[in-house]
Coordinates of C-alpha atoms and ligand atoms in Angstrom, one line a residue:
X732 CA -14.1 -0.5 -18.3
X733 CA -15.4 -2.0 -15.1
X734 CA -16.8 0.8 -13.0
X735 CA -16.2 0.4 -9.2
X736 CA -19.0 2.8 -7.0
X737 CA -17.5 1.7 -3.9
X738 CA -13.7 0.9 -3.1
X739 CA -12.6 -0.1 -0.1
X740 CA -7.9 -0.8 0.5
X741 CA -5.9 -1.2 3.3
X742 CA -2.1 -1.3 4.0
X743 CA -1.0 -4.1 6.9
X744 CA -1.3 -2.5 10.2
X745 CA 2.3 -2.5 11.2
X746 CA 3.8 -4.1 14.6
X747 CA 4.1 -1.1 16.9
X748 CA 7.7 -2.7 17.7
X749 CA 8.9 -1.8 14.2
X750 CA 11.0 0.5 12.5
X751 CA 9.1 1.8 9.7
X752 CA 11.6 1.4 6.6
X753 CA 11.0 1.9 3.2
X754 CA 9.5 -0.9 2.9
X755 CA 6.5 -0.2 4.5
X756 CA 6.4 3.3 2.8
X757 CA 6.6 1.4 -0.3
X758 CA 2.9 -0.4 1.1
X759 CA 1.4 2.4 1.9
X760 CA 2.3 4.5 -1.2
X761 CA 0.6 2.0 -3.2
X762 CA -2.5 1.6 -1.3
X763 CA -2.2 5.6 -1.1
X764 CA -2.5 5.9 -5.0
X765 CA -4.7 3.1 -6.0
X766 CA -7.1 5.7 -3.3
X767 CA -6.6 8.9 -4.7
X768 CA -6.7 7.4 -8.1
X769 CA -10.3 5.7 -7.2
X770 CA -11.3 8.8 -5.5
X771 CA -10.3 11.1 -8.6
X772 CA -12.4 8.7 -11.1
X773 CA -15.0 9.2 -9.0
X774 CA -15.5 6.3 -6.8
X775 CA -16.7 6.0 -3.0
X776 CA -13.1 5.6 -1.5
X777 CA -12.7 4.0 2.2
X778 CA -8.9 3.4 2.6
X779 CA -7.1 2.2 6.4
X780 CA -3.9 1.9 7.6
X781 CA -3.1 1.6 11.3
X782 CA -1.1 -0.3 14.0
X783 CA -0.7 -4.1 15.5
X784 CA 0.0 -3.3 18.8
X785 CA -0.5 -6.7 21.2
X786 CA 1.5 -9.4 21.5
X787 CA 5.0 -11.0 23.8
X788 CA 7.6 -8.4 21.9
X789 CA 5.6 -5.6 22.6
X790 CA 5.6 -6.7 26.7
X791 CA 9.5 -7.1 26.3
X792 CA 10.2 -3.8 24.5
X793 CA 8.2 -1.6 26.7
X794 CA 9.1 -3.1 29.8
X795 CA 13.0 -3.2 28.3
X796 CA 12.1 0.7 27.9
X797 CA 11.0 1.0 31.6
X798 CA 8.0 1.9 30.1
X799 CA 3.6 0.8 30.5
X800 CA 2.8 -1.6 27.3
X801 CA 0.0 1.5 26.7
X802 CA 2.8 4.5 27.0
X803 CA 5.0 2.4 24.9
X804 CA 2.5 1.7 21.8
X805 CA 1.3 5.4 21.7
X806 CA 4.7 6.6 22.1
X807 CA 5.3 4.0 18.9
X808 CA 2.2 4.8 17.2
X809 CA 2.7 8.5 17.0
X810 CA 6.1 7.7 14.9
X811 CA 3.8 6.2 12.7
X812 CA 1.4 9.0 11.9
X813 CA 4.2 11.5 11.2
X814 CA 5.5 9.2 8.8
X815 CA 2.3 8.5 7.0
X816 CA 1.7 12.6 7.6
X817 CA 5.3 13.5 6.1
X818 CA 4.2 10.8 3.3
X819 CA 0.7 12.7 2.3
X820 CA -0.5 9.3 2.9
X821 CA -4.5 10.1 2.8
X822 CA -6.1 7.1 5.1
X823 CA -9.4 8.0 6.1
X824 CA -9.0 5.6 8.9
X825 CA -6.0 5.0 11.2
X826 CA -6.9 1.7 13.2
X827 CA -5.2 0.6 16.5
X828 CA -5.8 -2.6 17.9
X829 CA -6.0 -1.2 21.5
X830 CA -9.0 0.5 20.8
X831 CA -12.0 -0.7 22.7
X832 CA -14.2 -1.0 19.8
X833 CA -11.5 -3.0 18.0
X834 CA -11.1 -5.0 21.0
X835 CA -15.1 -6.0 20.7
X836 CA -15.0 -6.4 17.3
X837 CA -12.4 -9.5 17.9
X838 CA -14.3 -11.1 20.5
X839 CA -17.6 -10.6 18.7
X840 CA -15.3 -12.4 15.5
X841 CA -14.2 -15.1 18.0
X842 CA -17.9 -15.9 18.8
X843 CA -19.6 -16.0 15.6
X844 CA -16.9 -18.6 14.6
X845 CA -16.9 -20.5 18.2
X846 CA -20.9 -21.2 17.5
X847 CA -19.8 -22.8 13.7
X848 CA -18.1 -25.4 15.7
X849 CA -14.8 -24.2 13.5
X850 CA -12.8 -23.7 17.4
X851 CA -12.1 -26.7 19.5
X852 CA -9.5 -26.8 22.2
X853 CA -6.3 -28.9 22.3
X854 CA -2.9 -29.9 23.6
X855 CA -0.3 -27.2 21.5
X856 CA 3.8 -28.4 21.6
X857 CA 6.1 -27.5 19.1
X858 CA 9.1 -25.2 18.6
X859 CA 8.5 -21.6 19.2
X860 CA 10.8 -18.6 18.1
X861 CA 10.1 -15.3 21.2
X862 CA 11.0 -12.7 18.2
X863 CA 8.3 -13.7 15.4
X864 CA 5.6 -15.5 18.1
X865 CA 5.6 -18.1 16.0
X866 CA 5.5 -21.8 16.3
X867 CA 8.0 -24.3 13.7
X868 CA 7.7 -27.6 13.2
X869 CA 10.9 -29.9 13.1
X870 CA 11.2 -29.7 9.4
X871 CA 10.9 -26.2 9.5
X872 CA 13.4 -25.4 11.9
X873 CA 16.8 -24.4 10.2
X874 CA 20.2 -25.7 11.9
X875 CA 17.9 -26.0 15.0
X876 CA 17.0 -22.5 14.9
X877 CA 14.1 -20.0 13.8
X878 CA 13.8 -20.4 10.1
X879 CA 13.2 -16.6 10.1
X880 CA 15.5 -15.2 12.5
X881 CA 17.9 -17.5 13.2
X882 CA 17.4 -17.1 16.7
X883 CA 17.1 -20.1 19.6
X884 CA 13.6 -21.9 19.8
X885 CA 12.3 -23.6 22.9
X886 CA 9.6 -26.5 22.9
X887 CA 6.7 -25.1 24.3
X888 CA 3.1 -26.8 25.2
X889 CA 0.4 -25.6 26.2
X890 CA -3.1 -25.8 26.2
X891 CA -4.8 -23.8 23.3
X892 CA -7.8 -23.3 20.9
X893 CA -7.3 -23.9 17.4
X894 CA -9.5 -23.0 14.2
X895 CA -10.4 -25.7 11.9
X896 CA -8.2 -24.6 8.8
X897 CA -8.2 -28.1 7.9
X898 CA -12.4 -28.2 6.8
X899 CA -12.1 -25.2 4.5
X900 CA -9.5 -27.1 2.2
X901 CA -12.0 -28.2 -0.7
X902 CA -13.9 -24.5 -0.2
X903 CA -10.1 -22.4 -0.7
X904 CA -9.0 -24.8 -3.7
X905 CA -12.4 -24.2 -5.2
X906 CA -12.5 -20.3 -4.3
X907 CA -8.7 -20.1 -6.0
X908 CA -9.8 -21.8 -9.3
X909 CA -13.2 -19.2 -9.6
X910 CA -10.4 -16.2 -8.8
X911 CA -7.5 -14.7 -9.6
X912 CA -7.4 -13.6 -5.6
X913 CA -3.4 -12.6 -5.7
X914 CA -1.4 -10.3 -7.3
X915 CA 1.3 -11.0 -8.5
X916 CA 0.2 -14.5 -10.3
X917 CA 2.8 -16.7 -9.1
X918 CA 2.1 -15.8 -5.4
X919 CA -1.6 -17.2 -5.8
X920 CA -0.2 -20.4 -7.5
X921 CA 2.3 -20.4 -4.3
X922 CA -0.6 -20.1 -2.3
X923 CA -2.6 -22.4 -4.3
X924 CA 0.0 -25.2 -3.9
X925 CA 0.2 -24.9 -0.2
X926 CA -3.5 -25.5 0.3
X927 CA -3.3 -28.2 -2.1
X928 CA -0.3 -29.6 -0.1
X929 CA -3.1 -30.0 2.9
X930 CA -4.4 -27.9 5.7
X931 CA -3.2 -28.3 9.4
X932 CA -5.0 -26.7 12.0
X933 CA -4.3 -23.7 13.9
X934 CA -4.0 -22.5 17.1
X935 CA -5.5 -18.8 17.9
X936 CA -5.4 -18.2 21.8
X937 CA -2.3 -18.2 24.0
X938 CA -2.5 -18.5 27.9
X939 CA 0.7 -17.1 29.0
X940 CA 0.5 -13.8 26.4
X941 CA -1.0 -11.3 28.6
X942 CA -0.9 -7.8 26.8
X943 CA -3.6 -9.6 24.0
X944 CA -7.4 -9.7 24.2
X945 CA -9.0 -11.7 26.2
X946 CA -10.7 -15.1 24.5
X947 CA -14.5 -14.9 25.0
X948 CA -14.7 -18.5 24.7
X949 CA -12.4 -19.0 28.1
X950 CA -11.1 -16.7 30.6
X951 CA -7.8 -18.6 30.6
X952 CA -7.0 -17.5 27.4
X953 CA -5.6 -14.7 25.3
X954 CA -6.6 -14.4 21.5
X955 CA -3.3 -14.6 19.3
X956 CA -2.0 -11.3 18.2
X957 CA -2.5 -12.3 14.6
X958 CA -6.3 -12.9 14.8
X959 CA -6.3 -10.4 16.6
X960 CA -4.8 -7.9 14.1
X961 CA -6.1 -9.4 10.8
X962 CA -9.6 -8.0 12.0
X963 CA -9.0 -4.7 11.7
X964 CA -10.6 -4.7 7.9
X965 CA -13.6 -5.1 9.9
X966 CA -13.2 -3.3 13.0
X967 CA -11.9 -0.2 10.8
X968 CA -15.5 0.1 9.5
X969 CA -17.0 -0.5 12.9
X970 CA -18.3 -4.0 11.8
X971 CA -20.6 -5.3 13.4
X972 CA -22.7 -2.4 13.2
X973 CA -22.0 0.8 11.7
X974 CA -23.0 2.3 8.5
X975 CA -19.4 2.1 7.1
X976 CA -19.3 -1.5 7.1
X977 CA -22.5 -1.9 4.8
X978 CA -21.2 0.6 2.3
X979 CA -18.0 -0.5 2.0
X980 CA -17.5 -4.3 2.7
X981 CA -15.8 -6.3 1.7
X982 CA -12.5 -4.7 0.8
X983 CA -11.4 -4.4 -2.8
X984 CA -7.4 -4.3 -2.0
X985 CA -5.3 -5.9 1.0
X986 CA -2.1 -4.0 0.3
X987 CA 0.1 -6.0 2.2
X988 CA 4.3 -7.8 2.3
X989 CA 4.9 -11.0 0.7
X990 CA 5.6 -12.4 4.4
X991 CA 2.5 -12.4 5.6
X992 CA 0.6 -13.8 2.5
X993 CA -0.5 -16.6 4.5
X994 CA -2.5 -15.5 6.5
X995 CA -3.7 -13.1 4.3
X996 CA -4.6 -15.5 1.2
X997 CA -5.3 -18.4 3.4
X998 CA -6.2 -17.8 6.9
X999 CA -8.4 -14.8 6.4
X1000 CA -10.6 -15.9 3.7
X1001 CA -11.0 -19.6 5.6
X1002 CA -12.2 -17.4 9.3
X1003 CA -14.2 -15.3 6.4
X1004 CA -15.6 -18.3 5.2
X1005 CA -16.5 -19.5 8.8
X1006 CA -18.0 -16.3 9.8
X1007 CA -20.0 -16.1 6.8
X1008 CA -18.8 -12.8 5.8
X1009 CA -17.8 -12.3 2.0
X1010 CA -14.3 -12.5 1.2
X1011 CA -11.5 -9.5 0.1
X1012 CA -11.4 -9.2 -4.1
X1013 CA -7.5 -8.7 -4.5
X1014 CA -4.8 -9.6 -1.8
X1015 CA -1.8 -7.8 -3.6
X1016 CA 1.1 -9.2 -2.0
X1017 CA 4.5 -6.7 -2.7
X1018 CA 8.0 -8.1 -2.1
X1019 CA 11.0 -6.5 -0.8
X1020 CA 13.3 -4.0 -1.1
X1021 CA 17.3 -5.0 -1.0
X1022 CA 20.0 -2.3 -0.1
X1023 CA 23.0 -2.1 -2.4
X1024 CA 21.7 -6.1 -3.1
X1025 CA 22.1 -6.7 0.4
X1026 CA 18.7 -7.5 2.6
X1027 CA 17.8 -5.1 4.8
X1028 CA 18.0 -6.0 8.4
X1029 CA 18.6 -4.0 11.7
X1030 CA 21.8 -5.8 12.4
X1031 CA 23.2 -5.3 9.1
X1032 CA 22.0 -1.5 10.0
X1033 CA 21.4 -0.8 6.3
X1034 CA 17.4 0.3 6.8
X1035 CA 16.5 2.7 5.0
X1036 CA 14.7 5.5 7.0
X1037 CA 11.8 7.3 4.4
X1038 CA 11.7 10.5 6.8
X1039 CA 15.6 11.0 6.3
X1040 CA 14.3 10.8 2.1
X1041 CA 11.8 12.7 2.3
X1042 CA 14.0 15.8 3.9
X1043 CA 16.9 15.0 1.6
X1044 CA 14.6 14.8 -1.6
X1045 CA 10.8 15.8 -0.8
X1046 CA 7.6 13.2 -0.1
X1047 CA 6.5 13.5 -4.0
X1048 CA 10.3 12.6 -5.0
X1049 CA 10.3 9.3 -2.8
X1050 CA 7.1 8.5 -3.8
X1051 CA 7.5 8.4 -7.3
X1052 CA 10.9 6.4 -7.1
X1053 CA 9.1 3.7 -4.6
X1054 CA 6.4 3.2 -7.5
X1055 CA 8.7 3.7 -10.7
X1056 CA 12.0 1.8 -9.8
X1057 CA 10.5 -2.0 -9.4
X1058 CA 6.8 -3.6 -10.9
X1059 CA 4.1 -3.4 -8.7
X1060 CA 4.4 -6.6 -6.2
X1061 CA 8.0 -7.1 -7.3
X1062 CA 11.1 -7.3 -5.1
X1063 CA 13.1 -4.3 -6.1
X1064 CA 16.8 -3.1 -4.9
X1065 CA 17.0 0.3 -3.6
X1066 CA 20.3 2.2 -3.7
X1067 CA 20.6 6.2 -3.8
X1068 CA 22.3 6.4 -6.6
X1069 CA 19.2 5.1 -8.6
X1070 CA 17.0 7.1 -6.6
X1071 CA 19.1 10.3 -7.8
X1072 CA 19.3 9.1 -11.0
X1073 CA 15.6 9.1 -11.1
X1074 CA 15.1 12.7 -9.8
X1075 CA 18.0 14.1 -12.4
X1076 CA 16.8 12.2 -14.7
X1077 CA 13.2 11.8 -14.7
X1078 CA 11.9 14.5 -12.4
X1079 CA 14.0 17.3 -13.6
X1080 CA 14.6 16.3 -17.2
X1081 CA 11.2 15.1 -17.9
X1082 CA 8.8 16.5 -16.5
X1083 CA 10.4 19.4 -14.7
X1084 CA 11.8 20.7 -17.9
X1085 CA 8.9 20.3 -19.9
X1086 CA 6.3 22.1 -17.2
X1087 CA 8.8 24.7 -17.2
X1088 CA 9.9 25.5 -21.0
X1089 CA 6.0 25.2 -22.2
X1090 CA 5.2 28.0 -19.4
X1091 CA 8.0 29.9 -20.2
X1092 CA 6.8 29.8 -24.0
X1093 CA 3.0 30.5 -22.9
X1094 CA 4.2 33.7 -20.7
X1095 CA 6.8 35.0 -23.4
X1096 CA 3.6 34.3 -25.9
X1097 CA 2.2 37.6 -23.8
X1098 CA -1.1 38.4 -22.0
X1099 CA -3.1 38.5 -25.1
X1100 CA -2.2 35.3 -26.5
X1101 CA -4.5 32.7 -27.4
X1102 CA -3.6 29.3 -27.3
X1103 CA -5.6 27.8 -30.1
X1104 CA -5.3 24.7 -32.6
X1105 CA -6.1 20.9 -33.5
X1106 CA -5.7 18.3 -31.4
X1107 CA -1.8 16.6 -31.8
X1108 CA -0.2 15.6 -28.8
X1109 CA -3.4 14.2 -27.1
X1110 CA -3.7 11.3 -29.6
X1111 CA 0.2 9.9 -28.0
X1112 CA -1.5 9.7 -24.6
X1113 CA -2.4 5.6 -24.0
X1114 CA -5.7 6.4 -21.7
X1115 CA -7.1 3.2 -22.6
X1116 CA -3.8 1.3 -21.4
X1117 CA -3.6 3.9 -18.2
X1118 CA -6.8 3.0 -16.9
X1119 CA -6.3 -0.9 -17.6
X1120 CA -2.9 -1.0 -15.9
X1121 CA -4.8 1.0 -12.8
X1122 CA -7.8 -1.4 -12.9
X1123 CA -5.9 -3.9 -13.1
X1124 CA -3.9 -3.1 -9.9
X1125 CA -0.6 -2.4 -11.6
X1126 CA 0.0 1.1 -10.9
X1127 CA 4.1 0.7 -11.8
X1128 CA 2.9 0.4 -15.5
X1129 CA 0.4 3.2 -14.9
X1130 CA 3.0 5.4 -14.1
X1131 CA 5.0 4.2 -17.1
X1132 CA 2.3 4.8 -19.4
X1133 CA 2.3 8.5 -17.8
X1134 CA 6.1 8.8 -18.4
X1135 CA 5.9 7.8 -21.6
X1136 CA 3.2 11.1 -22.7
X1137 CA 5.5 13.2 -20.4
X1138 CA 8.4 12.0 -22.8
X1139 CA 6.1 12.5 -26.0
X1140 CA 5.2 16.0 -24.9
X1141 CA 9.3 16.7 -24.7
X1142 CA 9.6 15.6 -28.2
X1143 CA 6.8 17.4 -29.6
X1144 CA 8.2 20.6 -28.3
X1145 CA 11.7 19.9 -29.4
X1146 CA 10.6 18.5 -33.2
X1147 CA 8.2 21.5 -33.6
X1148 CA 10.8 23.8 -32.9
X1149 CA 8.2 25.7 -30.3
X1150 CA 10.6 28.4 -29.1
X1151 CA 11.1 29.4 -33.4
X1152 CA 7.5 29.5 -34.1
X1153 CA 5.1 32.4 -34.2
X1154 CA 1.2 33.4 -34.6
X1155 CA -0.9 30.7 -35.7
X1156 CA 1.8 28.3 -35.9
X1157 CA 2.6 29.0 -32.2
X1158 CA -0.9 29.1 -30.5
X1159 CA -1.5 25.8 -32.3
X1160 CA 1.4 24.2 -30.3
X1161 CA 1.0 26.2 -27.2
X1162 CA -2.2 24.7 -27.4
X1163 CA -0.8 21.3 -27.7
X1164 CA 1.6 21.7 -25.0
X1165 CA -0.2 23.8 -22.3
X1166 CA -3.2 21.1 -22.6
X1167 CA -0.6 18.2 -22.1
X1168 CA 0.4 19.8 -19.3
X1169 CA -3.1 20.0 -17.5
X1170 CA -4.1 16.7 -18.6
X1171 CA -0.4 15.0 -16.7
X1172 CA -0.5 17.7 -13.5
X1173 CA -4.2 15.2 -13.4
X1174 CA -2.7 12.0 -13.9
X1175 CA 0.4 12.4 -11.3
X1176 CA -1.6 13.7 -8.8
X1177 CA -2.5 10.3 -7.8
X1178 CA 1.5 9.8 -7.6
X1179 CA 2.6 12.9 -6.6
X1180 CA -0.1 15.0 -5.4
X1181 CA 2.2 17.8 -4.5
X1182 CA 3.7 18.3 -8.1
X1183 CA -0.1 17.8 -9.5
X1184 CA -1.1 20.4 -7.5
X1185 CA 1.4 22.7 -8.2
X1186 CA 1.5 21.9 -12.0
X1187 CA -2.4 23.0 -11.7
X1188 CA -2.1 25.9 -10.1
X1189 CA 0.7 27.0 -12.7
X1190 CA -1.9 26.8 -15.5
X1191 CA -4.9 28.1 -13.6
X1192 CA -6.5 24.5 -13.9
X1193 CA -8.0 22.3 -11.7
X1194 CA -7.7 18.7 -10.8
X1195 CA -10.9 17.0 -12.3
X1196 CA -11.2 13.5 -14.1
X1197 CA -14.0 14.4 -16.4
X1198 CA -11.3 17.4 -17.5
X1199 CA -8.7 14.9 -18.2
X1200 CA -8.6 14.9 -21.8
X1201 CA -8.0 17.5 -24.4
X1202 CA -10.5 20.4 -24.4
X1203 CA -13.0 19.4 -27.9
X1204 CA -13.0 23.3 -28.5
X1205 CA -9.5 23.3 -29.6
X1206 CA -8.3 26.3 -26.7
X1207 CA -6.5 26.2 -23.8
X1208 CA -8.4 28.3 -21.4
X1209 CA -6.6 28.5 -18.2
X1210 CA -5.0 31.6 -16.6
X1211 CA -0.7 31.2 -16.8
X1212 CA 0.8 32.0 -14.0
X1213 CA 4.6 30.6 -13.9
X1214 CA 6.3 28.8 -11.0
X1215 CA 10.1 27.8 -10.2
X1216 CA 11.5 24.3 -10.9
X1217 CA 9.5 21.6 -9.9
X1218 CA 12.3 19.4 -9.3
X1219 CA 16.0 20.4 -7.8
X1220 CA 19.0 18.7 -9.3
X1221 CA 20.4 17.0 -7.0
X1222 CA 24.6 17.2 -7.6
X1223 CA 26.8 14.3 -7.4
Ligands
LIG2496 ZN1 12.6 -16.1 14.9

């Protein structure tokens, strides 16, 4: 295994115009596990999340609110942080793109690229779509309207800068054959064909986009929201100076949505490349969530709200559905049914019912029981396949291989006949149990750091990677101290 001393992951900083959906829970509780796993093996752990918060929608919506752009992103922003709160979502960074220092950060950006010649300034025309920012070109357009919304597009031109995408062609093909740079596969092939398909050059300022950053290179000019937000990796560590940049770049996992691949696994490494900063390991690009099949969209009005889950069902109980129902990077369909079928199921069967018999067991066993024996259960635990899965940035299988022990643990108790046994035969399986136990309240944590915790606390253990792993000595030697239910069923 590939030990990692530093590790540095970030979500997408979200547009401060959006409604945060489960979607982008789903981002975020990935990113959130991959750092509390990292952290729990031991590894220097730097992990961001934050907001986008410039740009022509933002102008419209706060002035459509009767609101200043400034009150209107903080007013957004805050939103965000309760969510990310309510989620146990452990960033030790929250980035906004109206901070000051961000602010430098992109024009310092802008200038180390300006003096590698890679900006030159040109005519732009071409069909632009208000809602995404986004220019189309002819071919692009669908039924004469925005390929992604569907909305009316106007020809606009206007002077701009662009970036010269175009050079870094040969370098990106030959960076994609060294690397597998996107998860899953088939996205970096995607990717990979589009750059072999030939690079056109784009434009990063706007002069009629006002609530952006200024371009250093000429007062005129306004610095594109998306430049402007993809350098947040950098400005999060307070790049260019600051200690956290030199101990942490460059960034291990870009957590981000399938849409804005891209610029993720194109544009970013090419400015990179420019700037002479080293590129991102992993771009891990999820897809989407569908409700009852259907796409989510605010006009269908079928988004799903993860506050109005996490009061229903708890933060640990969404968590673990957004991670076990669909394979990491996957698109996924989300209904509540499945999601209650998981807690009933899963939750309360599984592991609920197992935390809570073997407890039972250990109390009725009486104060002066030991919990002694040979090692049975811990051989059924796939560590070796755990940590690979995790390594390897596939944290749905991780979570499978948990389930799977869970299940094990279940079976051992009910082919053992654990509530019929007594003295030796008893402590040996009380052994086996109670240590399964404290070795899975360690492994969810990373999932479902409430339950881990509480799991933990049950068996008077603590929540330590080198203690994951059956004691050699053959005891259990933590202090029982039974709980309620982990898990409510839920009726239907
Ligand atoms: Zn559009």
């Amino acid at each position: 295994m590939i030990t990692i001393s530093k590790f540095y992951i970030t979500t997408p900083i979200y547009y401060a115009n959006d409604k945060l959906h489960i979607g982008h829970a789903t981002s975020n509780v990935i990113a959130d596990v991959l750092a509390r796993w990292h952290r729990l093996i031991g590894d220097d752990v730097f992990f961001v999340t934050g907001s986008d918060e410039h740009g022509e929608k933002i102008e419209k919506s706060a002035a459509a609110a009767g609101m200043q752009n400034i009150d209107f992103v903080d007013y957004e922003v805050r939103k965000f942080k309760e969510l990310w709160q309510r989620l146990n979502i452990s960033n030790d960074c929250f980035i906004r793109t109206t901070e000051k220092a961000h602010e430098e950060a992109v024009k310092a950006f802008i200038e180390i690229i300006g003096r590698n010649q890679d900006i030159y300034k040109a005519k732009y025309s071409g069909w632009y779509c208000v809602h995404e920012e986004t220019f189309w070109t002819e071919l692009e357009l669908k039924n004469g309207k925005c390929p992604e919304c569907g909305r009316e597009v106007k020809i606009l031109e206007e002077d701009a800068y662009f970036f010269r995408l175009g050079k870094y062609q040969g370098r990106l093909l030959e960076f994609y054959n060294k690397n597998s740079f996107v998860l899953p596969p088939y996205r970096q092939k995607e990717m990979f064909n589009r750059i072999a398909g030939g690079l056109r050059d784009i434009s990063i300022t706007r002069p009629s986009v006002k609530w952006a950053i200024k371009f250093p290179l000429d007062q005129d000019q306004y610095i594109y929201v998306w430049v402007d937000a993809l350098v947040n990796y950098l400005s999060a560590l307070g790049w260019p100076n600051g200690a956290n940049f030199k101990r942490f770049w460059p960034p291990d996992v870009h957590v981000i949505g399938k849409d804005i691949n891209w610029f993720h696994s194109v544009v970013w490494p090419a400015l990179l490349m420019s700037s002479g900063l080293q590129l991102p390991s992993t771009i891990l690009a999820t897809g989407f969530w569908t409700v009852n099949n259907e796409k989510m969209s605010k006009s269908k009005g079928n988004v799903v709200d993860p506050i109005a889950l996490i009061d229903k069902y708890s933060a640990d109980a969404l968590r673990y559905f957004l991670i076990r129902e669909k394979g990491t990077g996957e698109d996924g369909s989300f209904s509540e049914d499945a999601f209650i079928a998981r807690i009933n199921g899963e939750l309360v069967a599984d592991l609920g019912n197992l935390v809570y018999r073997v407890l039972t067991l250990a109390e009725k066993a009486g104060e002066d029981a030991k919990f002694e024996g040979r090692n049975e259960l811990g051989k059924k635990l796939e560590m070796e396949k755990l940590e690979k899965s995790m390594e390897g940035i596939d944290i749905n299988s991780g979570l499978n291989a948990i389930w799977q022990f869970i299940r094990e643990a279940n079976k051992y108790v009910n082919e053992n006949k654990a509530w019929a046994l007594h003295g030796a035969e008893l402590s040996n399986a009380l052994y086996n149990l109670l240590e399964a136990c404290r070795v899975i309240s360690i492994l969810i944590y990373p999932f479902m750091p409430e339950t881990g915790e509480k799991i933990a606390a049950q068996l008077g253990a603590k929540i330590e990677f080198r203690q994951c792993a059956f004691s050699p000595d053959g005891k259990f030697s933590g202090k029982i101290k039974k709980g309620g239910y982990l898990f409510k069923k839920i009726k239907v």
